Amino acid sequence: MKTSHDESRVVALVPAAGQGVRLGESMPKAFVPVGGSPMLTVAVDGLIASGVVDRIVIMVPAEWRAQAEALVHVNSRVPISVVTGGSERTDSVRAGLAAAPEATHVLVHDAARALTPPSLIARVVAELRAGSRAVVPGVPVADTIKSVDSDGEVTGTPDRSVLRAVQTPQGFRAQLLREAYAHDVPATDDAGLVERLGVRVRVIPGDPLAFKITTPLDLRLANALLAERELSELSQAVRP
Ligand code: CTP
Ligand code: MG
């Protein structure tokens, strides 16, 4: 819980500007419905429900800004800004960072991880408050992973027990993430840029529900999980 002396400001940046090529729907992925609401709305609701976020900045394709504003401004308890993202995910995060000058701590949380439990979001912020400068949720990998060369020949089999599949939200001291983003290098996650500065990144246990909706199969799974959740909420509501 915050005190009146707490000067910290946690801003969540939500990359939602991707096209969703692998999902193959007719609109950008963040606007595709899951459980009846756009993925972006579900992800933002999770951030608000965590109770640990002071402001939210959403990055969307330029031509979807008006739709995004209409979706997320309805009765939000947390101030929300919508900005234009960029062509790569790193460009979108950089745009979000520029729109969050007051942040002392930043969460970067993919709209595509719409089912992320609020409790995971709270655990990432708790770890930042406990002093970590960079925190990522991670889960053990189920498959054996191989590295391959351009001919498809195996070049190695890393020990699976030391591997983690990382999720979002990834949490950072704001100043650290700004430094990491001062360099224009490609990266598939934000922690990767921080690692290049030689800073330690802490992995905390992730949650299977924080999976990224990437393919049509993922979308079916997300819809099935939300339908189940709705059914169980309904049955609780009618119980005497
Ligand atoms: N993202 C973004 N800006 C980009 C690319 C991606 O804000 N230029 C966001 C996506 O909207 C998504 C998150 O980053 O919420 C994770 O990216 P990914 O799952 O790869 O989404 P897409 O890039 O939309 O999907 P694809 O790679 O299949 O096109
Ligand atoms: Mg992508």
Tab-separated table of C-alpha atoms in Angstrom, residues 12-205:
chain	number	residue	atom	x	y	z
A	12	ALA	CA	2.319	0.689	-17.345
A	13	LEU	CA	3.197	0.900	-21.047
A	14	VAL	CA	1.020	-1.374	-23.185
A	15	PRO	CA	2.417	-2.224	-26.628
A	16	ALA	CA	-0.667	-2.732	-28.808
A	17	ALA	CA	0.564	-1.447	-32.163
A	18	GLY	CA	1.416	-4.770	-33.821
A	19	GLN	CA	-0.437	-6.058	-36.882
A	20	GLY	CA	-0.978	-9.594	-35.634
A	21	VAL	CA	0.307	-11.266	-38.800
A	22	ARG	CA	0.537	-14.708	-37.168
A	23	LEU	CA	-3.012	-14.479	-35.830
A	24	GLY	CA	-4.232	-13.634	-39.342
A	25	GLU	CA	-7.382	-11.681	-38.418
A	26	SER	CA	-8.612	-8.687	-40.421
A	27	MET	CA	-7.673	-6.111	-37.761
A	28	PRO	CA	-4.630	-5.404	-35.563
A	29	LYS	CA	-4.352	-8.130	-32.923
A	30	ALA	CA	-4.992	-5.901	-29.891
A	31	PHE	CA	-8.470	-5.100	-31.250
A	32	VAL	CA	-9.460	-8.713	-31.888
A	33	PRO	CA	-12.141	-9.782	-29.375
A	34	VAL	CA	-11.348	-12.337	-26.709
A	35	GLY	CA	-14.224	-13.452	-24.500
A	36	GLY	CA	-16.336	-10.779	-26.243
A	37	SER	CA	-14.074	-7.753	-25.551
A	38	PRO	CA	-11.042	-6.462	-27.452
A	39	MET	CA	-7.781	-7.994	-26.202
A	40	LEU	CA	-6.541	-4.502	-25.340
A	41	THR	CA	-9.509	-3.869	-23.031
A	42	VAL	CA	-9.024	-7.197	-21.246
A	43	ALA	CA	-5.298	-6.515	-20.741
A	44	VAL	CA	-5.948	-2.981	-19.438
A	45	ASP	CA	-8.660	-4.270	-17.069
A	46	GLY	CA	-6.074	-6.667	-15.615
A	47	LEU	CA	-3.599	-3.831	-15.028
A	48	ILE	CA	-6.286	-1.750	-13.293
A	49	ALA	CA	-7.432	-4.716	-11.189
A	50	SER	CA	-3.866	-5.228	-9.919
A	51	GLY	CA	-4.210	-1.994	-7.933
A	52	VAL	CA	-0.481	-1.230	-8.331
A	53	VAL	CA	-0.486	0.975	-11.443
A	54	ASP	CA	-0.783	4.789	-11.283
A	55	ARG	CA	-1.188	5.460	-15.004
A	56	ILE	CA	-1.429	3.508	-18.243
A	57	VAL	CA	-0.026	4.486	-21.652
A	58	ILE	CA	-1.226	2.467	-24.628
A	59	MET	CA	0.617	2.409	-27.948
A	60	VAL	CA	-1.577	1.616	-30.988
A	61	PRO	CA	-1.408	2.019	-34.792
A	62	ALA	CA	-2.045	5.703	-35.724
A	63	GLU	CA	-5.343	4.959	-37.452
A	64	TRP	CA	-6.691	3.075	-34.401
A	65	ARG	CA	-6.151	5.815	-31.811
A	66	ALA	CA	-9.756	7.017	-31.745
A	67	GLN	CA	-11.076	3.464	-31.310
A	68	ALA	CA	-8.583	2.782	-28.526
A	69	GLU	CA	-9.537	5.979	-26.685
A	70	ALA	CA	-13.224	5.139	-26.902
A	71	LEU	CA	-12.582	1.617	-25.587
A	72	VAL	CA	-10.433	2.356	-22.586
A	73	HIS	CA	-11.700	5.675	-21.284
A	74	VAL	CA	-15.018	4.336	-20.109
A	75	ASN	CA	-15.113	4.730	-16.306
A	76	SER	CA	-11.426	3.979	-15.826
A	77	ARG	CA	-10.208	4.382	-12.242
A	78	VAL	CA	-6.665	4.868	-13.562
A	79	PRO	CA	-5.725	7.676	-16.011
A	80	ILE	CA	-5.063	6.266	-19.485
A	81	SER	CA	-3.258	7.904	-22.440
A	82	VAL	CA	-3.232	6.573	-25.974
A	83	VAL	CA	-0.221	7.298	-28.220
A	84	THR	CA	0.887	6.163	-31.677
A	85	GLY	CA	3.234	3.170	-31.691
A	86	GLY	CA	5.946	2.397	-34.246
A	87	SER	CA	6.821	-0.210	-36.831
A	88	GLU	CA	8.837	-2.410	-34.431
A	89	ARG	CA	7.852	-3.268	-30.865
A	90	THR	CA	10.905	-1.363	-29.586
A	91	ASP	CA	9.684	1.742	-31.475
A	92	SER	CA	6.314	1.409	-29.747
A	93	VAL	CA	7.870	1.075	-26.286
A	94	ARG	CA	10.124	4.075	-26.989
A	95	ALA	CA	7.015	6.129	-27.884
A	96	GLY	CA	5.331	5.008	-24.664
A	97	LEU	CA	8.377	5.917	-22.563
A	98	ALA	CA	8.396	9.410	-24.054
A	99	ALA	CA	4.778	9.820	-22.922
A	100	ALA	CA	5.574	8.832	-19.309
A	101	PRO	CA	8.055	11.445	-18.046
A	102	GLU	CA	6.773	11.214	-14.456
A	103	ALA	CA	7.387	7.465	-14.105
A	104	THR	CA	9.766	6.251	-11.413
A	105	HIS	CA	8.974	2.642	-12.328
A	106	VAL	CA	7.771	1.288	-15.633
A	107	LEU	CA	5.918	-1.906	-16.469
A	108	VAL	CA	5.904	-2.997	-20.097
A	109	HIS	CA	2.944	-5.289	-20.662
A	110	ASP	CA	1.848	-6.749	-24.023
A	111	ALA	CA	-1.820	-6.285	-24.917
A	112	ALA	CA	-1.502	-9.789	-26.369
A	113	ARG	CA	-1.029	-11.241	-22.847
A	114	ALA	CA	-4.609	-10.319	-22.065
A	115	LEU	CA	-5.290	-13.082	-19.510
A	116	THR	CA	-2.352	-12.204	-17.241
A	117	PRO	CA	-3.555	-12.505	-13.620
A	118	PRO	CA	-3.538	-9.197	-11.686
A	119	SER	CA	-1.658	-11.047	-8.921
A	120	LEU	CA	1.333	-11.533	-11.256
A	121	ILE	CA	1.339	-7.795	-12.074
A	122	ALA	CA	1.325	-7.036	-8.335
A	123	ARG	CA	4.220	-9.468	-7.728
A	124	VAL	CA	6.372	-7.732	-10.364
A	125	VAL	CA	5.770	-4.342	-8.723
A	126	ALA	CA	6.434	-5.805	-5.252
A	127	GLU	CA	9.814	-7.052	-6.484
A	128	LEU	CA	10.637	-3.559	-7.825
A	129	ARG	CA	9.622	-2.043	-4.498
A	130	ALA	CA	11.871	-4.554	-2.745
A	131	GLY	CA	14.815	-3.040	-4.640
A	132	SER	CA	15.207	-4.935	-7.926
A	133	ARG	CA	15.986	-2.694	-10.888
A	134	ALA	CA	14.713	-5.080	-13.556
A	135	VAL	CA	12.189	-7.897	-13.066
A	136	VAL	CA	10.733	-10.383	-15.533
A	137	PRO	CA	8.281	-13.246	-14.987
A	138	GLY	CA	9.473	-16.546	-16.400
A	139	VAL	CA	8.197	-20.123	-16.659
A	140	PRO	CA	10.161	-23.349	-17.219
A	141	VAL	CA	10.144	-24.534	-20.837
A	142	ALA	CA	8.291	-27.768	-21.549
A	143	ASP	CA	9.956	-28.587	-24.862
A	144	THR	CA	13.598	-29.373	-25.472
A	145	ILE	CA	15.098	-26.388	-27.312
A	146	LYS	CA	17.670	-26.793	-30.102
A	147	SER	CA	19.738	-24.166	-31.849
A	148	VAL	CA	19.980	-24.685	-35.601
A	149	ASP	CA	21.987	-23.159	-38.440
A	150	SER	CA	20.640	-21.814	-41.729
A	151	ASP	CA	20.742	-25.338	-43.268
A	152	GLY	CA	18.495	-26.644	-40.509
A	153	GLU	CA	21.332	-28.565	-38.885
A	154	VAL	CA	21.383	-28.737	-35.097
A	155	THR	CA	24.200	-26.731	-33.538
A	156	GLY	CA	23.355	-27.340	-29.896
A	157	THR	CA	20.923	-28.450	-27.197
A	158	PRO	CA	20.988	-26.082	-24.207
A	159	ASP	CA	20.308	-27.606	-20.794
A	160	ARG	CA	16.550	-27.125	-20.425
A	161	SER	CA	16.701	-26.804	-16.661
A	162	VAL	CA	18.382	-23.388	-16.904
A	163	LEU	CA	15.973	-22.012	-19.527
A	164	ARG	CA	12.912	-19.850	-18.836
A	165	ALA	CA	10.265	-18.574	-21.253
A	166	VAL	CA	9.773	-14.963	-20.222
A	167	GLN	CA	6.491	-13.125	-20.092
A	168	THR	CA	5.193	-9.661	-19.322
A	169	PRO	CA	4.729	-7.425	-17.408
A	170	GLN	CA	8.441	-6.722	-17.288
A	171	GLY	CA	9.225	-4.147	-14.606
A	172	PHE	CA	12.069	-1.620	-14.475
A	173	ARG	CA	13.332	1.449	-12.685
A	174	ALA	CA	12.275	4.055	-15.225
A	175	GLN	CA	15.712	5.652	-15.527
A	176	LEU	CA	17.274	2.264	-16.320
A	177	LEU	CA	14.792	1.519	-19.108
A	178	ARG	CA	15.334	4.998	-20.551
A	179	GLU	CA	19.094	4.331	-20.654
A	180	ALA	CA	18.501	0.952	-22.292
A	181	TYR	CA	16.310	2.554	-24.948
A	182	ALA	CA	18.833	5.304	-25.669
A	183	HIS	CA	20.581	2.739	-27.909
A	184	ASP	CA	18.784	1.801	-31.102
A	185	VAL	CA	19.291	-1.964	-31.269
A	186	PRO	CA	16.780	-4.690	-32.104
A	187	ALA	CA	15.373	-6.798	-29.230
A	188	THR	CA	12.411	-9.107	-28.703
A	189	ASP	CA	11.976	-8.093	-25.072
A	190	ASP	CA	12.766	-5.082	-22.942
A	191	ALA	CA	14.922	-6.952	-20.440
A	192	GLY	CA	17.223	-7.920	-23.326
A	193	LEU	CA	18.134	-4.257	-23.787
A	194	VAL	CA	18.764	-3.834	-20.055
A	195	GLU	CA	20.992	-6.953	-20.012
A	196	ARG	CA	23.186	-5.303	-22.669
A	197	LEU	CA	23.933	-2.527	-20.159
A	198	GLY	CA	25.379	-5.212	-17.883
A	199	VAL	CA	22.588	-4.779	-15.333
A	200	ARG	CA	21.237	-7.818	-13.451
A	201	VAL	CA	17.713	-8.858	-14.359
A	202	ARG	CA	15.730	-10.844	-11.798
A	203	VAL	CA	13.368	-13.618	-12.924
A	204	ILE	CA	10.343	-14.300	-10.726
A	205	PRO	CA	7.908	-17.194	-11.234
